[in-house]
Each structure stands twice: as C-alpha cells, then as structure tokens.
Coordinates of C-alpha atoms and ligand atoms in Angstrom, one line a residue:
M1 CA 0.5 -0.3 -0.5
E2 CA 3.2 2.7 1.2
E3 CA 4.3 1.6 -2.4
G4 CA 1.5 2.7 -4.0
V5 CA 0.6 6.1 -2.5
I6 CA 4.7 7.0 -3.2
N7 CA 4.0 6.1 -6.8
R8 CA 1.3 8.2 -7.6
T9 CA 2.9 10.9 -6.1
K10 CA 5.9 10.2 -8.2
N11 CA 3.8 11.1 -12.0
S12 CA 1.3 13.6 -10.6
R13 CA 0.1 13.2 -14.4
L14 CA 0.0 9.8 -14.7
Y15 CA -2.0 9.2 -11.1
A16 CA -4.9 12.3 -13.2
I17 CA -5.2 9.5 -15.7
I18 CA -5.4 6.2 -13.4
E19 CA -7.6 8.0 -11.6
T20 CA -9.9 9.2 -14.5
A21 CA -9.3 6.4 -16.0
V22 CA -13.2 4.1 -17.2
E23 CA -10.9 1.3 -17.4
G24 CA -9.4 -0.8 -14.3
I25 CA -6.4 0.3 -12.9
I26 CA -5.0 -2.8 -11.3
S27 CA -0.7 -2.6 -10.6
I28 CA 0.6 -6.0 -9.0
D29 CA 3.5 -7.1 -8.3
K30 CA 5.6 -10.2 -9.5
N31 CA 4.1 -12.6 -5.8
G32 CA 0.6 -10.7 -8.0
I33 CA -0.5 -8.9 -4.4
I34 CA -2.1 -5.9 -5.3
Q35 CA 0.2 -2.7 -5.7
T36 CA -2.3 0.2 -6.9
F37 CA -6.1 -0.2 -7.7
N38 CA -7.9 2.7 -9.7
P39 CA -11.2 4.3 -8.6
A40 CA -12.9 2.0 -12.6
A41 CA -11.4 -0.6 -10.5
E42 CA -13.2 -0.4 -7.0
K43 CA -16.5 0.8 -9.8
I44 CA -16.4 -3.0 -11.4
F45 CA -15.1 -5.5 -8.4
Q46 CA -17.8 -3.1 -5.5
Y47 CA -13.5 -3.6 -3.8
S48 CA -12.6 -0.3 -2.0
A49 CA -8.2 0.6 -2.5
N50 CA -8.4 0.3 0.7
E51 CA -9.0 -2.9 1.3
I52 CA -7.7 -4.6 -1.4
I53 CA -4.6 -3.4 -2.3
G54 CA -1.8 -5.7 -0.9
K55 CA -3.9 -8.4 -0.5
N56 CA -3.0 -11.7 -3.7
V57 CA -5.2 -11.1 -7.0
N58 CA -6.1 -13.6 -7.4
L59 CA -9.4 -12.6 -5.3
L60 CA -10.1 -11.0 -8.7
M61 CA -10.5 -14.4 -10.4
P62 CA -12.6 -17.2 -10.1
L63 CA -11.8 -20.4 -9.9
P64 CA -10.2 -22.4 -11.9
D65 CA -7.7 -19.0 -12.7
R66 CA -7.9 -17.9 -9.2
Q67 CA -5.3 -21.7 -8.3
E68 CA -3.4 -21.3 -11.3
H69 CA -3.0 -17.2 -11.0
D70 CA 0.8 -17.7 -8.7
G71 CA 1.7 -20.2 -11.1
Y72 CA 1.1 -18.6 -14.5
I73 CA 3.1 -15.2 -12.6
K74 CA 6.0 -17.3 -11.8
N75 CA 5.9 -20.1 -15.2
Y76 CA 6.7 -16.4 -17.1
L77 CA 9.3 -14.8 -14.5
V78 CA 10.7 -18.3 -15.1
T79 CA 10.5 -19.2 -18.6
G80 CA 9.0 -15.5 -20.4
K81 CA 6.9 -17.1 -22.5
Q82 CA 4.2 -14.4 -21.8
K83 CA -0.5 -16.0 -21.9
V84 CA -1.7 -12.2 -21.4
I85 CA 1.0 -9.5 -21.7
G86 CA 0.7 -7.0 -24.4
S87 CA -2.1 -9.1 -26.4
G88 CA -5.7 -8.7 -25.0
R89 CA -8.0 -11.0 -24.3
E90 CA -11.6 -12.1 -23.3
T91 CA -11.4 -13.6 -19.1
T92 CA -14.2 -13.8 -16.7
G93 CA -13.4 -10.9 -13.4
L94 CA -14.9 -12.1 -10.1
R95 CA -16.7 -9.4 -8.3
K96 CA -17.0 -8.6 -4.1
D97 CA -20.0 -10.2 -3.6
G98 CA -18.8 -13.4 -5.4
S99 CA -20.6 -12.7 -9.0
E100 CA -18.6 -13.1 -12.4
F101 CA -18.8 -11.1 -15.2
P102 CA -16.3 -10.9 -18.9
M103 CA -13.7 -8.4 -19.2
W104 CA -11.1 -7.7 -21.0
L105 CA -7.8 -7.8 -19.6
A106 CA -4.4 -6.4 -21.1
I107 CA -1.3 -6.9 -19.4
A108 CA 1.7 -4.8 -19.4
E109 CA 4.8 -5.3 -18.0
F110 CA 7.2 -2.7 -15.9
N111 CA 9.7 -2.8 -14.1
E112 CA 9.9 0.2 -10.8
D113 CA 13.5 0.3 -8.7
G114 CA 14.3 -3.8 -9.9
Q115 CA 11.4 -5.1 -9.4
Q116 CA 9.6 -6.6 -12.1
C117 CA 6.3 -6.1 -11.6
F118 CA 2.3 -5.8 -14.1
T119 CA -0.2 -3.7 -14.9
G120 CA -3.9 -5.2 -15.6
F121 CA -6.0 -3.0 -17.5
V122 CA -9.7 -4.0 -17.3
R123 CA -12.7 -3.5 -19.4
D124 CA -16.4 -4.4 -17.9
L125 CA -17.6 -6.3 -21.0
S126 CA -20.7 -7.6 -19.5
T127 CA -23.2 -4.0 -20.7
E128 CA -21.3 -4.3 -23.3
K129 CA -22.1 -8.3 -24.4
S130 CA -25.8 -8.1 -23.3
N131 CA -26.7 -5.8 -24.9
L132 CA -24.5 -7.4 -27.7
Q133 CA -27.1 -11.0 -26.9
K134 CA -30.0 -8.1 -27.0
A135 CA -29.5 -7.4 -30.2
A136 CA -28.7 -10.8 -31.8
S137 CA -31.9 -12.7 -30.1
L138 CA -33.9 -9.5 -31.4
E139 CA -32.5 -10.0 -35.0
Y140 CA -33.8 -13.4 -34.2
I141 CA -36.7 -12.6 -33.3
L142 CA -37.3 -10.7 -36.6
E143 CA -35.2 -12.8 -38.7
R144 CA -37.7 -15.4 -37.7
S145 CA -40.7 -13.7 -37.8
L146 CA -43.5 -15.3 -40.0
N147 CA -44.3 -11.2 -40.6
E148 CA -42.5 -10.1 -44.3
I149 CA -40.4 -7.4 -42.7
Y150 CA -38.1 -5.7 -45.1
I151 CA -34.8 -3.1 -45.2
F152 CA -35.3 -0.6 -48.4
D153 CA -33.1 1.5 -49.8
A154 CA -34.5 5.3 -49.6
E155 CA -32.8 6.0 -53.1
N156 CA -33.2 4.1 -55.2
F157 CA -35.9 2.0 -53.1
R158 CA -33.7 -1.4 -54.0
F159 CA -34.2 -4.2 -50.7
I160 CA -31.0 -4.5 -48.5
H161 CA -32.5 -7.1 -46.1
A162 CA -35.3 -8.8 -45.5
N163 CA -36.0 -11.5 -43.3
Q164 CA -36.7 -14.7 -43.5
G165 CA -40.3 -14.1 -43.2
A166 CA -40.1 -12.8 -46.5
L167 CA -38.4 -14.8 -48.2
S168 CA -40.0 -18.0 -47.5
N169 CA -43.8 -16.7 -47.9
L170 CA -42.6 -14.4 -51.8
G171 CA -40.5 -17.6 -53.1
Y172 CA -37.4 -16.0 -54.2
T173 CA -34.2 -16.4 -52.7
E174 CA -32.2 -14.3 -50.5
E175 CA -29.2 -13.2 -53.4
E176 CA -33.2 -13.0 -56.2
I177 CA -35.0 -9.8 -53.6
L178 CA -31.6 -7.9 -53.1
H179 CA -31.7 -6.9 -57.8
L180 CA -35.9 -6.5 -56.6
T181 CA -38.0 -3.1 -54.8
P182 CA -41.4 -2.8 -53.0
V183 CA -42.7 -2.1 -56.6
D184 CA -42.6 -5.4 -58.6
L185 CA -44.1 -7.3 -55.2
K186 CA -47.2 -4.0 -56.0
L187 CA -49.5 -4.6 -58.7
E188 CA -51.1 -1.9 -58.2
Y189 CA -47.9 0.6 -57.8
T190 CA -45.4 1.8 -60.4
Y191 CA -42.7 2.9 -59.4
E192 CA -44.2 7.3 -59.1
R193 CA -46.9 5.6 -57.7
F194 CA -44.8 4.2 -54.6
E195 CA -43.0 7.1 -54.8
N196 CA -45.6 9.5 -53.5
L197 CA -47.2 7.4 -51.9
I198 CA -44.5 7.8 -49.0
A199 CA -43.0 10.9 -50.4
P200 CA -44.8 12.0 -46.8
L201 CA -42.1 9.8 -44.9
K202 CA -39.5 11.2 -47.5
S203 CA -40.4 14.6 -46.3
G204 CA -40.9 14.8 -42.7
E205 CA -44.2 14.9 -43.1
V206 CA -45.1 12.2 -40.9
E207 CA -43.4 8.6 -39.3
K208 CA -45.3 6.7 -40.4
I209 CA -46.9 5.0 -43.5
E210 CA -50.1 2.3 -43.8
F211 CA -51.2 0.6 -46.6
T212 CA -53.6 -2.2 -48.1
T213 CA -52.4 -3.4 -51.4
T214 CA -51.4 -6.7 -52.9
H215 CA -48.6 -8.7 -52.8
Q216 CA -47.4 -11.2 -56.0
R217 CA -45.0 -14.1 -54.9
K218 CA -42.6 -15.6 -57.2
D219 CA -44.8 -17.9 -58.5
G220 CA -47.4 -15.4 -59.3
T221 CA -50.0 -16.4 -56.6
R222 CA -51.7 -13.3 -55.0
Y223 CA -52.6 -12.3 -51.1
P224 CA -53.7 -9.1 -49.0
V225 CA -51.2 -7.6 -46.9
E226 CA -51.3 -4.4 -45.0
V227 CA -48.2 -2.6 -45.2
H228 CA -46.4 0.2 -42.4
L229 CA -44.1 1.4 -43.6
E230 CA -41.1 3.9 -41.6
L231 CA -37.9 5.6 -42.7
T232 CA -34.6 5.0 -40.6
E233 CA -31.3 5.0 -41.1
Y234 CA -29.6 1.5 -42.0
L235 CA -26.0 0.3 -42.1
A236 CA -25.3 4.6 -41.8
R237 CA -27.5 5.0 -44.9
P238 CA -31.1 6.2 -45.4
A239 CA -33.8 2.8 -45.2
Y240 CA -37.0 2.4 -45.1
V241 CA -38.2 -0.3 -42.8
A242 CA -41.6 -1.6 -44.2
I243 CA -43.7 -4.6 -41.8
I244 CA -46.2 -6.5 -44.0
L245 CA -49.0 -8.9 -42.9
D246 CA -50.6 -10.9 -44.8
I247 CA -54.4 -9.9 -43.7
S248 CA -55.7 -13.2 -46.1
Q249 CA -57.5 -14.2 -42.6
R250 CA -58.7 -10.6 -41.5
M251 CA -60.4 -10.4 -45.1
E252 CA -61.7 -14.0 -44.9
A253 CA -63.3 -13.3 -41.3
Q254 CA -64.6 -9.8 -43.4
E255 CA -65.9 -11.4 -46.1
K256 CA -67.8 -14.2 -44.2
A257 CA -69.5 -10.9 -41.6
R258 CA -70.6 -10.1 -45.2
I259 CA -72.3 -12.8 -46.2
N260 CA -73.7 -13.1 -42.1
Q261 CA -75.0 -9.8 -42.3
E262 CA -76.8 -10.6 -45.2
K263 CA -78.4 -13.4 -44.5
L264 CA -79.4 -11.1 -41.5
A265 CA -80.9 -9.1 -43.7
Q266 CA -83.3 -11.6 -45.6
M267 CA -83.9 -13.0 -42.2
D268 CA -85.1 -9.7 -41.6
R269 CA -87.2 -9.4 -44.3
V270 CA -88.6 -13.0 -44.6
S271 CA -89.9 -11.6 -41.7
M272 CA -91.4 -8.3 -42.6
Y273 CA -93.5 -10.4 -45.2
G274 CA -94.3 -12.4 -42.2
E275 CA -95.5 -9.4 -40.4
M276 CA -96.6 -8.1 -44.3
L277 CA -99.2 -11.2 -44.4
A278 CA -100.4 -11.5 -41.6
G279 CA -101.5 -6.9 -42.3
I280 CA -102.6 -8.2 -45.5
A281 CA -104.8 -10.8 -44.1
H282 CA -106.3 -8.8 -41.2
E283 CA -106.8 -5.7 -44.2
L284 CA -108.3 -8.2 -46.9
N285 CA -110.3 -9.5 -43.5
Q286 CA -112.4 -6.5 -42.5
P287 CA -114.4 -5.7 -46.8
L288 CA -114.8 -9.4 -46.7
A289 CA -116.7 -9.7 -43.4
A290 CA -118.5 -6.5 -44.2
I291 CA -119.7 -8.4 -47.5
N292 CA -121.0 -11.1 -45.5
S293 CA -122.6 -9.6 -43.2
Y294 CA -124.3 -6.8 -46.0
A295 CA -125.1 -9.9 -47.7
S296 CA -126.8 -11.5 -45.2
A297 CA -128.6 -9.1 -43.9
G298 CA -129.8 -9.0 -47.5
T299 CA -130.9 -12.1 -47.5
R300 CA -133.1 -11.2 -44.5
R301 CA -134.2 -8.6 -46.4
M302 CA -135.3 -11.0 -49.1
A303 CA -137.3 -13.8 -47.3
S304 CA -139.6 -10.7 -45.0
E305 CA -142.8 -9.2 -47.5
N306 CA -142.3 -6.0 -46.7
T307 CA -139.1 -5.4 -48.3
E308 CA -137.6 -1.6 -49.3
K309 CA -136.3 -2.1 -52.6
E310 CA -134.2 0.9 -51.7
K311 CA -132.9 -0.7 -48.3
L312 CA -131.9 -3.7 -50.5
K313 CA -130.0 -1.9 -53.5
E314 CA -128.1 0.4 -50.0
L315 CA -127.0 -2.8 -49.1
F316 CA -125.6 -3.9 -52.6
K317 CA -123.9 -1.2 -52.5
K318 CA -122.3 -2.0 -49.3
I319 CA -121.8 -5.0 -51.2
S320 CA -119.9 -3.5 -53.6
A321 CA -118.0 -0.9 -52.4
S322 CA -116.7 -2.9 -49.8
S323 CA -114.9 -5.3 -52.6
A324 CA -113.9 -2.3 -54.4
R325 CA -111.9 -1.8 -51.2
A326 CA -110.7 -5.6 -51.6
G327 CA -110.1 -5.0 -54.6
D328 CA -107.7 -1.4 -53.8
I329 CA -105.6 -3.9 -51.9
I330 CA -105.4 -6.2 -53.7
E331 CA -103.8 -3.6 -56.2
H332 CA -101.6 -2.1 -54.1
L333 CA -100.4 -5.2 -53.2
R334 CA -100.0 -5.7 -56.9
V335 CA -98.2 -2.5 -58.0
M336 CA -96.2 -3.3 -54.3
F337 CA -94.5 -6.5 -55.4
K338 CA -94.3 -6.4 -59.0
P339 CA -91.3 -6.8 -59.6
H340 CA -88.8 -4.1 -60.9
V341 CA -85.5 -4.0 -61.7
K342 CA -83.6 -1.7 -59.9
K343 CA -82.5 0.6 -63.0
T344 CA -79.9 3.5 -61.1
E345 CA -78.6 5.9 -63.1
Y346 CA -75.9 9.3 -61.7
V347 CA -79.2 11.8 -61.3
S348 CA -79.8 14.9 -59.7
V349 CA -81.5 15.0 -56.7
N350 CA -83.0 18.7 -57.5
R351 CA -84.6 17.6 -60.5
L352 CA -86.1 14.1 -59.2
I353 CA -87.1 16.8 -56.5
K354 CA -88.7 19.5 -59.4
D355 CA -90.0 16.1 -61.0
A356 CA -92.6 14.4 -58.0
L357 CA -93.8 18.3 -57.3
K358 CA -95.1 18.6 -60.4
L359 CA -96.6 15.6 -60.3
V360 CA -98.5 16.4 -57.1
K361 CA -99.0 19.5 -58.5
T362 CA -101.2 17.8 -60.8
D363 CA -104.4 16.5 -58.3
T364 CA -106.0 19.7 -57.2
K365 CA -106.2 19.9 -54.5
S366 CA -102.4 20.6 -54.7
Q367 CA -103.8 24.3 -54.9
E368 CA -105.4 24.6 -50.9
Y369 CA -101.3 23.5 -50.3
Q370 CA -98.2 26.5 -50.4
F371 CA -95.2 24.8 -51.2
K372 CA -91.7 25.9 -50.5
V373 CA -88.9 24.3 -52.2
D374 CA -85.5 25.0 -50.8
L375 CA -82.8 23.7 -52.6
T376 CA -78.6 23.8 -52.2
K377 CA -78.3 24.5 -55.8
K378 CA -74.4 22.1 -57.2
L379 CA -75.1 19.4 -55.4
P380 CA -73.3 16.2 -56.3
Q381 CA -75.1 13.9 -58.2
I382 CA -76.4 10.4 -56.7
T383 CA -76.5 7.4 -57.8
A384 CA -80.1 5.8 -57.5
D385 CA -82.9 4.6 -59.6
T386 CA -85.0 7.1 -60.1
I387 CA -88.6 6.4 -59.9
Q388 CA -87.9 4.8 -56.8
I389 CA -86.1 7.8 -55.7
Q390 CA -89.3 9.8 -56.3
Q391 CA -92.0 7.6 -55.9
V392 CA -90.1 8.3 -51.7
I393 CA -90.2 12.0 -52.4
L394 CA -94.0 11.3 -53.4
N395 CA -95.2 10.1 -50.7
L396 CA -93.2 12.1 -48.0
I397 CA -95.2 15.0 -49.6
R398 CA -98.4 13.2 -49.3
N399 CA -98.5 12.3 -46.5
A400 CA -97.8 15.5 -45.7
M401 CA -100.6 16.9 -47.5
D402 CA -102.9 14.4 -45.1
A403 CA -101.6 15.5 -42.6
T404 CA -102.5 19.3 -42.2
A405 CA -106.0 18.7 -44.7
N406 CA -107.6 19.8 -42.1
E407 CA -105.1 22.7 -41.3
S408 CA -105.8 26.4 -41.1
K409 CA -104.7 27.9 -44.7
D410 CA -101.2 28.8 -43.2
N411 CA -100.2 25.6 -41.4
K412 CA -100.6 23.2 -44.5
T413 CA -97.3 25.0 -46.1
I414 CA -94.9 22.0 -47.2
T415 CA -91.0 22.6 -47.1
V416 CA -89.5 21.0 -49.2
E417 CA -84.9 21.4 -49.0
S418 CA -81.5 19.4 -50.2
C419 CA -78.5 20.1 -49.4
L420 CA -74.9 18.2 -48.6
V421 CA -73.9 17.1 -45.5
P422 CA -70.8 17.9 -44.8
H423 CA -67.6 15.8 -45.2
E424 CA -70.2 12.3 -45.0
N425 CA -70.1 12.8 -49.3
R426 CA -74.7 12.7 -48.6
I427 CA -77.5 13.8 -50.0
Q428 CA -80.0 15.1 -47.4
V429 CA -83.8 15.3 -48.5
S430 CA -85.9 17.2 -46.0
I431 CA -90.7 17.8 -46.2
S432 CA -91.8 19.4 -43.5
D433 CA -95.6 19.8 -42.1
K434 CA -97.1 21.9 -40.2
G435 CA -99.7 19.2 -39.4
P436 CA -99.8 16.9 -36.0
G437 CA -96.2 15.8 -35.9
I438 CA -95.8 12.5 -34.9
E439 CA -97.4 11.2 -31.2
A440 CA -94.8 9.2 -29.0
E441 CA -96.1 6.4 -29.3
H442 CA -96.8 5.7 -33.3
A443 CA -93.1 6.5 -33.2
D444 CA -91.5 3.0 -33.4
Q445 CA -94.2 1.5 -35.6
I446 CA -95.0 4.1 -38.9
F447 CA -92.8 2.4 -41.0
N448 CA -94.1 -1.6 -40.4
P449 CA -96.2 -2.2 -42.8
F450 CA -100.0 -1.9 -42.8
F451 CA -99.3 0.8 -39.7
T452 CA -101.5 3.1 -40.6
T453 CA -103.2 5.9 -38.4
K454 CA -105.9 7.0 -41.8
E455 CA -109.5 6.0 -42.0
S456 CA -108.4 4.8 -45.7
G457 CA -105.0 4.3 -46.1
M458 CA -104.0 1.2 -46.7
G459 CA -99.6 2.7 -43.5
I460 CA -97.5 1.1 -46.8
G461 CA -95.8 4.4 -48.0
L462 CA -93.3 4.9 -45.2
S463 CA -92.5 0.8 -45.1
I464 CA -92.1 0.8 -48.9
C465 CA -90.0 4.2 -48.7
Q466 CA -87.3 3.4 -45.8
T467 CA -87.2 -0.2 -47.5
I468 CA -86.1 1.8 -51.4
I469 CA -83.7 4.2 -49.2
Q470 CA -81.6 1.9 -47.2
D471 CA -81.4 -0.3 -50.6
H472 CA -80.0 3.1 -52.3
S473 CA -77.3 3.1 -48.9
G474 CA -79.4 5.8 -47.7
Q475 CA -80.8 6.6 -43.7
I476 CA -84.3 7.5 -43.5
W477 CA -85.9 9.1 -40.0
F478 CA -88.6 11.7 -38.9
S479 CA -87.9 13.9 -36.7
N480 CA -90.6 16.6 -34.7
H481 CA -90.5 19.9 -34.4
A482 CA -90.4 21.9 -30.6
D483 CA -94.0 23.7 -31.8
K484 CA -96.9 22.1 -34.4
G485 CA -95.4 19.5 -37.3
V486 CA -92.9 17.4 -38.3
T487 CA -90.6 16.7 -40.6
F488 CA -89.3 13.8 -42.7
Y489 CA -85.7 13.1 -43.5
F490 CA -83.7 10.9 -46.5
T491 CA -80.3 10.7 -47.3
L492 CA -78.6 9.0 -50.3
P493 CA -74.8 8.5 -51.0
T494 CA -73.4 10.6 -53.5
K495 CA -71.2 9.9 -56.3
L496 CA -68.2 10.3 -55.9
D497 CA -67.3 11.9 -58.4
T498 CA -69.2 14.9 -58.3
N499 CA -66.8 17.0 -61.7
E500 CA -68.6 14.2 -64.2
Ligands
LIG1 P1 -100.5 5.5 -44.8 O1 -100.4 7.0 -45.4 O2 -101.5 4.7 -46.1 O3 -101.1 5.3 -43.0 P2 -97.3 5.6 -44.4 O4 -96.6 3.9 -44.1 O5 -97.3 6.7 -45.1 O6 -99.7 5.0 -44.4 O7 -97.9 5.9 -43.3 C1 -98.3 5.8 -41.5 C2 -98.4 6.7 -40.6 O8 -98.0 7.0 -40.8 C3 -99.5 7.7 -40.9 O9 -100.6 6.6 -41.3 C4 -99.5 8.4 -40.2 O10 -100.0 8.2 -39.4 C5 -98.2 8.6 -39.4 N1 -97.7 10.0 -40.5 C6 -96.6 9.8 -41.4 N2 -96.3 11.0 -42.6 C7 -96.7 11.7 -41.3 C8 -96.9 13.1 -41.5 N3 -96.5 13.6 -41.9 N4 -97.8 13.6 -40.8 C9 -98.0 13.3 -39.3 N5 -97.4 11.7 -39.8 C10 -97.7 10.9 -40.5

C-alpha cells in the first residue's frame, strides 16, 4: 500500500489519468500482490482500494484461474513465455459479492526500482455483452418472424434486406430479392405511384405510413397485405423499413361477416314478409267480413214480405264498396310486389324533387297547399333508381298533405329542402309540414308495413320508402317540431367523383 501511495505522488499527470480512466487499472508485484487499484477498478470489482491493496490479485478471479494465477506468474518469470501480456484477451472477473462477469484484460509489464511489476487494464464487458445478446436475439426474432420484414434503400428502393418470413412467403432467394424493389411485389403500384405514396415519409411530414395492397409471389399467386412503413437508417444510409402483415385471414373473416350480415338481412326480410302477410290478411278480412254481413242482411230482408227495394239497393251498394276496397288493397299489393328491376343512373336529386312536385301539382287538391322549395345548388349527383326515389319524395309529400288536410290555410305549407351533409358525401332531402306530427306512441311503428292511423290508409307508404332508401345505402328518419309538425329526412350517398 505504501508503495502505491509513493508511486502516485511520483507522477501526478499519470496519476490523474489513472484516476479518471474508464478502464480498471490494477498493478501487482511479481508475487501477485496488488499495489494500486484505481476508482474504475473499485467500481468494477466492488472493492475499495484500501481493502484490496496488499492482497493477492487472484481474489479478483474465479476458479480455476484463482488457483493457477500464482503459477502463471512464476512460469512467466522463469520461462518468459507470455500468455496475456501485451495482447489482451477476454476472461472472467469475480466481484466482491461473488458474481462473475466477462471482462477484457490486457497486461503490461514494467520495471520499477528494479522490481518486475505488472499492470492490468480491465474493461467490464457485461453491458456490452448483454446489449449484443439483446441485439442478436432481437435480430433472431425479426429474422424468424412470420411477418415479412424488409429494408430497402431510400434512394433507389432496392431491397437491402428481407427476413426469412418474407423470403419463404414470396419464394425468392436472398440473392434474388436484392435485385428487386417493393414496386416489383405490388401489382397496383408503378414506381411513380409508390414514390407519391411515400412522399410524406420522405419529407418528414409523417413518421409512419400504413396501407393495404396486394403482394405477388414469385410463382404469380397473390395475397392481401397491410404495410407499415417507416424511414430510418440502416448501415449509416437512409432506408425504409417495411413490416408486412398477411391479411388473407382477416379479409376472409370480413367476407364471412358480410355473408352473415346478408343472411341476417334476408331473415329480416322474411320476418317482414310474415308481418306483411298478417297485415294483408287483416286488411282483406275487413271488407270481406263486411260483404258477408251485408249479404246476410240482404238475404234476411228478401225473406220478409215488405222489403223495400231502396234498402236492398243500399246493401248492394255497400257490398260493392267493400269489394272495391278489397280490390284496391289487392291492386296496391300488386303494384308493391310488381317486380321492379332497379335501374340506377347518375341523377341530380334536385331534378327528382322538381319532377315529383310537378306530379303532385297535377292533383287539384294541391292548390290548397303552399309549397316552399329550398334546394342547394350544384349538389353532387347521386346514383339512384329515379322512379324509386321519386316514389319516396311523392309519398312523403302526400303524407305531409294528408297530415295538414284539416289545418288552417297558414299551416298548409309544405317545405322541401335539399343540402349536402358536410364531410359525409351524402345528400339530405327533407320534407316538413305543420300538421300534428307523429304521436310518441306511434313513433316506433310508422315504418312498419300496414301501420296507419288514416281511415282509408294502407300503411305501406313509409315502409316502402324505408326499403327503397335502405336499398340505396341511405337512411330515413323523422323529427317532430317543437311547436307543430314534423320533418321527414332521407340521405343518399353521392357519387364519389363530383366532376361528372
Ligand atoms: P298511410 O299514409 O297509408 O297511413 P304510411 O306508411 O305512409 O301509410 O304512413 C303511416 C302512418 O304514419 C300514417 O298513417 C300516419 O299516422 C303517420 N304519418 C306519416 N306521415 C306523417 C306526417 N307527415 N304527419 C303525421 N303523421 C304522419
């Protein structure tokens, strides 16, 4: 220990270097006794200089080196054969707490005051090793991942690396893939389109891009993929990393889900037809029962002697009216179920509204009403069956007229409006009246087939409207006004390209 202190004072510059070195520096004499022990060595081995100086350096080594160390030195001193002196090597160190760690050890030999001494330079490799191990296992995981992982050059897009998952899924060898670019795998992309797609990544506008596309394997088969793309650095060059998920199974599930949905919709329709049939039976039953009772009354009257012809005539009239009513019901149903081949075309919804209003105005009753029409100009077109959408508009206007038939002149105002729903690519049409509105207890039923509150109503108008609008991927609903009346709304998707 004394000797160490003396040495330290001998050369203060050297001392400063040793004190601040990141490597552990330990010097020993020819017997292996520790002479100096710098702060880095204290940190690495967990001994303080005071407690270790003067002890044999083999304390810092695990077995078998510990037992053999004295022998090594002696052997060297006798034979001059060096094992670690000069060149460094990786070995194992022993901390005070008994734990072992990998370390790099280089030994220099020097002569001090005629004494042969050795200085060891020690670097703790545990963090480095564990980082390397981590990197290696991460690389192993990524390499073995079934997801496709690619790295491609940011300038020429050539693949720099593709993991095993990518190679085995695509069927290319590592050598072959290095001649390709992502564009070669993506049928829907040209070089230019791909460049445009990743432009926001290149400019730093976004950090990550996700998109779905189709990949083509070497054998020509295709599969849908979801691509996650990031710009990074690989081997000191800007490169893109692409993680690709094969979404065939997900797509299949979505298919399946759609089929299930269609099946459900079909079941819904079947149950709706069931309800309709019950409604039809009920509707027809009324005039038929009336005919039956008028006919029985007529028969009874015929049996009595003083039957007035007028009375009989009246009964026949009623029979005729009831059968006409039954006929009407059947005619309505015929029209309703008449196979209509849906014919869609690009149309202006405002045009359809104007045409429907013209039809309404052919009815003399319409003269009692005032029609306020507020249509937004230059609306995008819709894709629709014109007859069907006109039928919806007509139905809603006629219902509004029915609802206000007994209202004062002021309230016989029907407002028709059209507009674009902001941010939704949908056109909205509304028809408002100032009638009694929809009673709360009927709110859930008005779209049901055969629900009516009108004496001569059929109750199928709104149910047809709903079927048509839903069939056009739209929605229909109503909202009562706070004061008086109701507005019926429907929306329809616009054609995406509004320039045509
Ligand atoms: P119908 O007109 O033959 O009754 P709908 O299916 O068109 O058949 O309408 C069903 C019911 O909805 C009507 O009987 C009425 O009670 C209610 N309804 C429809 N439109 C209006 C409206 N504008 N104002 C008040 N009630 C309405």
